[in-house]
Amino acid sequence: MVTITDVGATYVLVLLLFRAPMGDIPWTHTFVLRYSLVAVATLLLIHGAFGTISDEYYYGLEIFSIFNTISAYIMILQGKTYQDEDLTEKVAIVTGANAGIGLEIARQLAQMGAHVIFACRSKERAEDAMKQVAATTSSSKLEFMALDVGSLASVRAFAAEFLKSGRTLHILINNAGVNHYRRHETVDGFEAMLGTNFLGPFLLTNLLLPALLRADDGRVVNVGSCVMKWATKIPFEDLNTKHDYGTGQGVYNWTKWANYLFSQELHRRYADTTLTNMHPFLNTLAHWFNWLRPFLQQTGEQGAYTPVFAATCRHLTGGHYLARSEIEELPARFVDADLAKRLWDVACPLVGLPKDYFPTPTFD
């Protein structure tokens, strides 16, 4: 006979087994140990491993198991842990804001009063997304600007149009990205994940720096993924991955790591300015587990909490790697300053920037 305890305890253990290997929950974390031990203990007790239990204790364990399961779900797929800020006078750009996490990030920023620019490829999809956000937030400060992060020409055109408007940029959230299992190239001839996940955001951020540096507390948020922890190296000898593509997962992993190294070098270069940059990561499961996502992965709303926290929390300083709206310390190999500088120097000529590119604020 399958009991409620069987179902609940198994769910908790499966949830932990999925999430801890992804890198966002350390195996030694207190609640990982607590929930796993409780799940195993209730299973053993309910099935008489320590002797027969009375009906009173049996039903008590069933109720306890329900509460443990609900508590584990809430704690592991953590909800919002911060207060909304007043963003009434601020301008935010969110790339890939037409769907998924990007849409939810845009919605939460709009809810706080920001003027949100939906930087997307499809005007039609962006306008549909803006209607959804307007309906739930009553915001009228929503704007579409065409941007294909995988095209350097599109990135340059977008940045030029924004700078021409003379507006100060307070928040830039580099959210758009791709994950391909077969090799594709961008219009510029770069491997698609290299071009879209790293080079596009790298160029966009650099070109928008004059507007970001005008803000009292300009924020750059590079949305990452916990799978960057699986990356073993940045393949400088074959950045375009022409010889060792495999399933593409390894390429995705290191392009996300590259984005984090970009965040580190950006922080080093602009540490003495008003610019703050963050690198929150999202928790992603492989595409073949789609049917399990509602049970094992954060929802769009939950997934947006950490990027929004990074973009709005007044007390955060730059250069951090954020997990679950908290600063996480990474192993030393992921925060290699020399590697970050080398990657920056390699990326600049690829996107057409001089290595000594160092813009200053522009004012009307």
Short mmCIF file of C-alpha atoms in Angstrom, two decimals:
data_model
loop_
_atom_site.label_atom_id
_atom_site.label_comp_id
_atom_site.label_asym_id
_atom_site.label_seq_id
_atom_site.Cartn_x
_atom_site.Cartn_y
_atom_site.Cartn_z
CA MET A 1 0.00 0.00 0.00
CA VAL A 2 1.38 3.38 -1.04
CA THR A 3 0.99 5.95 1.72
CA ILE A 4 0.96 9.73 1.75
CA THR A 5 4.33 9.51 3.48
CA ASP A 6 5.71 7.42 0.60
CA VAL A 7 4.63 10.01 -1.93
CA GLY A 8 5.74 13.03 0.09
CA ALA A 9 9.10 11.65 1.17
CA THR A 10 9.90 10.39 -2.33
CA TYR A 11 9.04 13.79 -3.79
CA VAL A 12 11.31 15.57 -1.32
CA LEU A 13 14.21 13.21 -2.05
CA VAL A 14 13.75 13.45 -5.82
CA LEU A 15 13.53 17.24 -5.56
CA LEU A 16 16.80 17.36 -3.65
CA LEU A 17 18.48 14.89 -6.01
CA PHE A 18 17.55 17.07 -8.97
CA ARG A 19 18.44 20.41 -7.45
CA ALA A 20 21.67 19.74 -5.54
CA PRO A 21 23.59 18.35 -8.55
CA MET A 22 22.55 21.43 -10.53
CA GLY A 23 24.81 23.38 -8.19
CA ASP A 24 22.30 25.82 -6.71
CA ILE A 25 21.87 23.89 -3.44
CA PRO A 26 25.03 22.68 -1.66
CA TRP A 27 24.76 19.09 -0.41
CA THR A 28 25.89 20.31 3.01
CA HIS A 29 23.23 23.00 3.28
CA THR A 30 21.31 22.69 6.55
CA PHE A 31 17.89 22.31 4.99
CA VAL A 32 19.12 19.70 2.50
CA LEU A 33 20.30 17.55 5.38
CA ARG A 34 17.20 18.25 7.44
CA TYR A 35 14.63 17.50 4.76
CA SER A 36 16.43 14.42 3.47
CA LEU A 37 16.84 12.98 6.97
CA VAL A 38 13.21 13.68 7.84
CA ALA A 39 12.04 12.08 4.59
CA VAL A 40 14.10 8.92 5.17
CA ALA A 41 13.11 8.72 8.85
CA THR A 42 9.38 9.00 8.14
CA LEU A 43 9.65 6.33 5.44
CA LEU A 44 11.39 3.94 7.82
CA LEU A 45 8.94 4.63 10.64
CA ILE A 46 5.81 4.32 8.51
CA HIS A 47 6.95 0.94 7.19
CA GLY A 48 7.81 -0.45 10.60
CA ALA A 49 11.59 -0.50 10.36
CA PHE A 50 11.73 0.18 14.10
CA GLY A 51 8.69 -1.86 15.04
CA THR A 52 4.95 -1.59 14.60
CA ILE A 53 3.44 1.82 15.29
CA SER A 54 -0.06 2.58 16.53
CA ASP A 55 -2.74 4.12 14.33
CA GLU A 56 -2.37 7.36 16.27
CA TYR A 57 1.32 7.64 15.39
CA TYR A 58 0.68 6.39 11.86
CA TYR A 59 -1.74 9.21 11.05
CA GLY A 60 0.46 11.66 12.89
CA LEU A 61 3.36 10.70 10.63
CA GLU A 62 1.16 11.11 7.56
CA ILE A 63 0.23 14.65 8.63
CA PHE A 64 3.86 15.41 9.51
CA SER A 65 4.97 14.16 6.09
CA ILE A 66 2.50 16.49 4.36
CA PHE A 67 3.89 19.49 6.24
CA ASN A 68 7.48 18.41 5.54
CA THR A 69 6.73 18.10 1.83
CA ILE A 70 5.06 21.51 1.63
CA SER A 71 7.86 23.11 3.65
CA ALA A 72 10.53 21.54 1.43
CA TYR A 73 8.78 22.76 -1.70
CA ILE A 74 8.61 26.32 -0.37
CA MET A 75 12.20 26.36 0.92
CA ILE A 76 13.84 24.70 -2.08
CA LEU A 77 11.84 26.57 -4.70
CA GLN A 78 12.28 29.69 -2.64
CA GLY A 79 9.90 32.57 -2.93
CA LYS A 80 10.37 36.30 -2.67
CA THR A 81 12.60 37.43 0.20
CA TYR A 82 12.83 41.19 -0.34
CA GLN A 83 10.71 44.32 -0.32
CA ASP A 84 9.67 46.16 -3.47
CA GLU A 85 11.55 49.37 -4.22
CA ASP A 86 10.11 52.56 -5.69
CA LEU A 87 11.36 52.66 -9.29
CA THR A 88 9.02 55.42 -10.45
CA GLU A 89 11.75 57.60 -11.95
CA LYS A 90 13.88 54.80 -13.33
CA VAL A 91 14.36 53.32 -16.80
CA ALA A 92 15.02 49.60 -17.21
CA ILE A 93 15.93 47.55 -20.28
CA VAL A 94 15.14 43.82 -20.20
CA THR A 95 16.38 41.72 -23.10
CA GLY A 96 14.19 38.78 -24.05
CA ALA A 97 11.28 40.28 -22.12
CA ASN A 98 8.55 38.80 -24.29
CA ALA A 99 8.39 35.40 -22.56
CA GLY A 100 9.53 33.25 -19.65
CA ILE A 101 11.76 34.70 -16.95
CA GLY A 102 12.30 37.89 -18.95
CA LEU A 103 8.58 38.60 -19.08
CA GLU A 104 8.26 38.07 -15.34
CA ILE A 105 11.28 40.31 -14.64
CA ALA A 106 9.67 43.03 -16.76
CA ARG A 107 6.37 42.60 -14.93
CA GLN A 108 7.94 42.91 -11.49
CA LEU A 109 9.93 46.00 -12.46
CA ALA A 110 6.80 47.57 -13.96
CA GLN A 111 4.92 46.77 -10.76
CA MET A 112 7.52 48.85 -8.88
CA GLY A 113 6.92 51.78 -11.23
CA ALA A 114 9.86 51.53 -13.64
CA HIS A 115 9.67 52.53 -17.29
CA VAL A 116 10.42 49.13 -18.82
CA ILE A 117 11.83 48.69 -22.32
CA PHE A 118 11.09 45.30 -23.85
CA ALA A 119 14.20 44.62 -25.92
CA CYS A 120 13.06 41.77 -28.17
CA ARG A 121 13.33 40.47 -31.72
CA SER A 122 9.59 40.17 -32.38
CA LYS A 123 7.48 43.31 -32.08
CA GLU A 124 4.29 41.24 -32.15
CA ARG A 125 5.36 38.97 -29.29
CA ALA A 126 6.69 41.91 -27.30
CA GLU A 127 3.42 43.81 -27.68
CA ASP A 128 1.48 40.76 -26.53
CA ALA A 129 3.76 40.55 -23.50
CA MET A 130 3.32 44.27 -22.81
CA LYS A 131 -0.46 43.83 -22.85
CA GLN A 132 -0.13 41.07 -20.25
CA VAL A 133 2.07 43.24 -18.04
CA ALA A 134 -0.20 46.26 -18.42
CA ALA A 135 -3.22 44.16 -17.45
CA THR A 136 -1.61 42.92 -14.23
CA THR A 137 0.25 46.07 -13.17
CA SER A 138 -1.79 48.93 -14.69
CA SER A 139 1.53 50.33 -15.91
CA SER A 140 1.49 52.62 -18.94
CA LYS A 141 5.29 52.96 -19.01
CA LEU A 142 6.05 50.01 -21.26
CA GLU A 143 8.02 50.36 -24.48
CA PHE A 144 9.21 48.08 -27.26
CA MET A 145 12.61 48.45 -28.90
CA ALA A 146 13.81 45.96 -31.51
CA LEU A 147 16.86 43.96 -30.51
CA ASP A 148 18.39 40.70 -31.67
CA VAL A 149 21.22 40.00 -29.24
CA GLY A 150 22.61 37.47 -31.70
CA SER A 151 23.28 40.20 -34.26
CA LEU A 152 26.03 42.73 -33.57
CA ALA A 153 24.46 45.14 -36.07
CA SER A 154 21.14 44.93 -34.21
CA VAL A 155 22.92 45.52 -30.89
CA ARG A 156 24.67 48.59 -32.28
CA ALA A 157 21.45 49.97 -33.76
CA PHE A 158 19.59 49.44 -30.49
CA ALA A 159 22.28 51.14 -28.41
CA ALA A 160 22.54 54.06 -30.84
CA GLU A 161 18.77 54.59 -30.75
CA PHE A 162 18.67 54.54 -26.96
CA LEU A 163 21.65 56.88 -26.55
CA LYS A 164 20.13 59.25 -29.10
CA SER A 165 17.06 59.59 -26.85
CA GLY A 166 19.28 61.20 -24.19
CA ARG A 167 17.77 59.13 -21.41
CA THR A 168 19.60 57.88 -18.35
CA LEU A 169 19.60 54.09 -18.02
CA HIS A 170 19.23 52.83 -14.48
CA ILE A 171 18.85 49.08 -14.99
CA LEU A 172 20.08 46.79 -17.77
CA ILE A 173 19.10 43.14 -17.45
CA ASN A 174 20.86 40.88 -19.95
CA ASN A 175 18.39 38.02 -19.87
CA ALA A 176 18.11 36.83 -23.49
CA GLY A 177 20.01 33.68 -24.32
CA VAL A 178 19.88 30.42 -26.25
CA ASN A 179 20.73 26.77 -25.69
CA HIS A 180 21.20 24.68 -28.84
CA TYR A 181 21.83 20.97 -29.10
CA ARG A 182 23.03 21.27 -32.69
CA ARG A 183 25.56 23.79 -33.88
CA HIS A 184 24.15 27.02 -35.33
CA GLU A 185 25.81 30.28 -36.28
CA THR A 186 24.71 33.88 -35.86
CA VAL A 187 24.50 36.28 -38.79
CA ASP A 188 28.02 37.37 -37.85
CA GLY A 189 29.39 33.85 -38.20
CA PHE A 190 29.79 33.15 -34.48
CA GLU A 191 28.59 29.93 -32.90
CA ALA A 192 25.08 30.84 -31.74
CA MET A 193 25.57 30.42 -27.99
CA LEU A 194 28.88 32.30 -28.05
CA GLY A 195 27.27 35.11 -30.04
CA THR A 196 23.98 35.33 -28.15
CA ASN A 197 24.88 34.39 -24.59
CA PHE A 198 28.16 36.27 -24.35
CA LEU A 199 29.27 38.51 -27.22
CA GLY A 200 25.88 40.19 -27.72
CA PRO A 201 25.39 41.15 -24.05
CA PHE A 202 29.09 42.12 -23.83
CA LEU A 203 28.75 44.60 -26.69
CA LEU A 204 25.33 45.86 -25.59
CA THR A 205 26.52 46.61 -22.07
CA ASN A 206 29.65 48.40 -23.25
CA LEU A 207 27.75 50.54 -25.74
CA LEU A 208 25.14 51.52 -23.14
CA LEU A 209 27.71 52.43 -20.47
CA PRO A 210 27.50 56.19 -21.19
CA ALA A 211 23.80 56.11 -20.23
CA LEU A 212 24.32 53.72 -17.30
CA LEU A 213 27.11 55.83 -15.81
CA ARG A 214 24.77 58.83 -15.69
CA ALA A 215 22.62 57.08 -13.09
CA ASP A 216 23.31 57.47 -9.38
CA ASP A 217 23.20 53.69 -9.04
CA GLY A 218 23.27 52.12 -12.49
CA ARG A 219 22.75 48.36 -12.42
CA VAL A 220 23.89 45.73 -14.91
CA VAL A 221 22.41 42.30 -14.27
CA ASN A 222 23.75 39.40 -16.32
CA VAL A 223 21.35 36.52 -15.81
CA GLY A 224 23.30 33.28 -15.63
CA SER A 225 22.72 29.61 -15.02
CA CYS A 226 23.93 27.27 -12.30
CA VAL A 227 25.26 24.93 -15.00
CA MET A 228 28.23 27.27 -15.44
CA LYS A 229 29.65 25.30 -12.51
CA TRP A 230 29.98 22.33 -14.84
CA ALA A 231 32.28 24.24 -17.18
CA THR A 232 35.91 23.13 -17.07
CA LYS A 233 37.57 25.78 -19.24
CA ILE A 234 37.10 28.67 -21.65
CA PRO A 235 38.27 27.19 -24.99
CA PHE A 236 40.26 30.16 -26.28
CA GLU A 237 41.82 27.94 -28.93
CA ASP A 238 38.36 27.22 -30.39
CA LEU A 239 35.86 29.81 -29.13
CA ASN A 240 33.69 29.24 -32.18
CA THR A 241 33.48 25.54 -31.30
CA LYS A 242 34.11 24.21 -34.76
CA HIS A 243 35.81 21.02 -33.59
CA ASP A 244 34.27 19.83 -30.32
CA TYR A 245 30.59 20.79 -30.16
CA GLY A 246 29.16 17.50 -28.87
CA THR A 247 25.60 17.92 -27.60
CA GLY A 248 26.14 21.64 -27.10
CA GLN A 249 25.67 21.45 -23.33
CA GLY A 250 29.36 22.05 -22.68
CA VAL A 251 29.27 25.13 -24.91
CA TYR A 252 26.24 26.47 -23.05
CA ASN A 253 28.01 25.90 -19.73
CA TRP A 254 31.17 27.83 -20.61
CA THR A 255 29.32 30.68 -22.35
CA LYS A 256 27.44 31.22 -19.09
CA TRP A 257 30.74 31.15 -17.22
CA ALA A 258 32.11 33.65 -19.74
CA ASN A 259 29.23 35.95 -18.90
CA TYR A 260 30.14 35.76 -15.22
CA LEU A 261 33.80 36.51 -15.97
CA PHE A 262 32.56 39.49 -17.98
CA SER A 263 30.65 40.65 -14.89
CA GLN A 264 33.81 40.34 -12.81
CA GLU A 265 35.95 42.37 -15.19
CA LEU A 266 33.21 44.98 -15.62
CA HIS A 267 33.13 45.39 -11.85
CA ARG A 268 36.92 45.74 -11.67
CA ARG A 269 36.99 48.39 -14.38
CA TYR A 270 34.15 50.46 -12.96
CA ALA A 271 34.54 49.85 -9.22
CA ASP A 272 35.15 53.56 -8.63
CA THR A 273 32.02 54.68 -10.46
CA THR A 274 28.31 54.57 -9.68
CA LEU A 275 27.91 51.42 -11.78
CA THR A 276 26.95 48.19 -9.99
CA ASN A 277 26.78 44.84 -11.75
CA MET A 278 25.40 41.53 -10.55
CA HIS A 279 25.31 37.96 -11.80
CA PRO A 280 22.25 36.09 -10.50
CA PHE A 281 21.76 32.59 -11.85
CA LEU A 282 18.63 30.67 -12.76
CA ASN A 283 17.95 27.04 -12.07
CA THR A 284 17.56 25.15 -15.33
CA LEU A 285 16.68 21.56 -16.10
CA ALA A 286 17.39 19.76 -19.33
CA HIS A 287 14.68 20.07 -21.95
CA TRP A 288 13.72 16.40 -21.73
CA PHE A 289 12.38 16.96 -18.20
CA ASN A 290 9.77 19.51 -19.31
CA TRP A 291 6.88 17.61 -17.76
CA LEU A 292 8.64 17.67 -14.37
CA ARG A 293 9.46 21.37 -14.36
CA PRO A 294 6.40 22.55 -12.38
CA PHE A 295 7.41 20.20 -9.57
CA LEU A 296 11.20 20.44 -9.62
CA GLN A 297 12.04 23.89 -10.97
CA GLN A 298 11.15 27.43 -10.05
CA THR A 299 8.21 29.04 -11.80
CA GLY A 300 8.75 32.09 -13.97
CA GLU A 301 7.74 34.32 -11.08
CA GLN A 302 10.10 32.59 -8.65
CA GLY A 303 12.91 32.57 -11.20
CA ALA A 304 12.61 36.34 -11.61
CA TYR A 305 13.04 37.08 -7.92
CA THR A 306 16.84 36.92 -7.85
CA PRO A 307 17.43 39.02 -11.00
CA VAL A 308 14.94 41.63 -9.75
CA PHE A 309 16.57 41.56 -6.32
CA ALA A 310 19.95 42.13 -7.99
CA ALA A 311 18.55 45.04 -9.98
CA THR A 312 16.77 46.81 -7.13
CA CYS A 313 18.31 46.06 -3.72
CA ARG A 314 19.94 49.26 -2.49
CA HIS A 315 22.38 47.51 -0.17
CA LEU A 316 24.11 45.29 -2.72
CA THR A 317 27.56 46.12 -4.02
CA GLY A 318 28.82 44.96 -7.40
CA GLY A 319 30.52 41.90 -8.77
CA HIS A 320 28.56 39.31 -6.84
CA TYR A 321 27.24 35.93 -7.86
CA LEU A 322 23.73 35.62 -6.47
CA ALA A 323 21.75 32.47 -5.77
CA ARG A 324 18.24 32.48 -4.31
CA SER A 325 18.54 36.23 -3.59
CA GLU A 326 21.70 35.65 -1.57
CA ILE A 327 25.39 36.21 -2.28
CA GLU A 328 27.16 32.92 -2.97
CA GLU A 329 30.90 32.41 -2.75
CA LEU A 330 32.25 30.48 -5.72
CA PRO A 331 35.34 28.25 -5.96
CA ALA A 332 38.45 30.25 -6.82
CA ARG A 333 38.71 28.94 -10.38
CA PHE A 334 35.44 30.63 -11.33
CA VAL A 335 36.59 34.06 -10.15
CA ASP A 336 39.98 34.15 -11.86
CA ALA A 337 40.76 37.84 -12.45
CA ASP A 338 43.46 37.09 -15.03
CA LEU A 339 41.10 34.84 -16.95
CA ALA A 340 38.38 37.51 -16.85
CA LYS A 341 40.76 40.14 -18.23
CA ARG A 342 42.01 37.77 -20.93
CA LEU A 343 38.45 37.01 -22.01
CA TRP A 344 37.61 40.73 -22.12
CA ASP A 345 40.66 41.43 -24.27
CA VAL A 346 39.73 38.60 -26.64
CA ALA A 347 36.07 39.67 -26.86
CA CYS A 348 36.73 43.33 -27.69
CA PRO A 349 38.11 42.82 -31.21
CA LEU A 350 35.48 40.16 -31.92
CA VAL A 351 32.71 42.75 -31.41
CA GLY A 352 34.66 45.67 -32.87
CA LEU A 353 35.69 47.45 -29.67
CA PRO A 354 39.22 48.61 -28.81
CA LYS A 355 40.72 46.85 -25.77
CA ASP A 356 41.08 50.19 -23.99
CA TYR A 357 37.42 51.09 -24.56
CA PHE A 358 36.40 53.06 -21.48
CA PRO A 359 33.42 55.35 -22.09
CA THR A 360 32.44 58.18 -19.78
CA PRO A 361 28.96 59.42 -18.86
CA THR A 362 27.16 61.50 -21.48
CA PHE A 363 25.02 64.42 -20.40
CA ASP A 364 22.58 66.62 -22.25
#
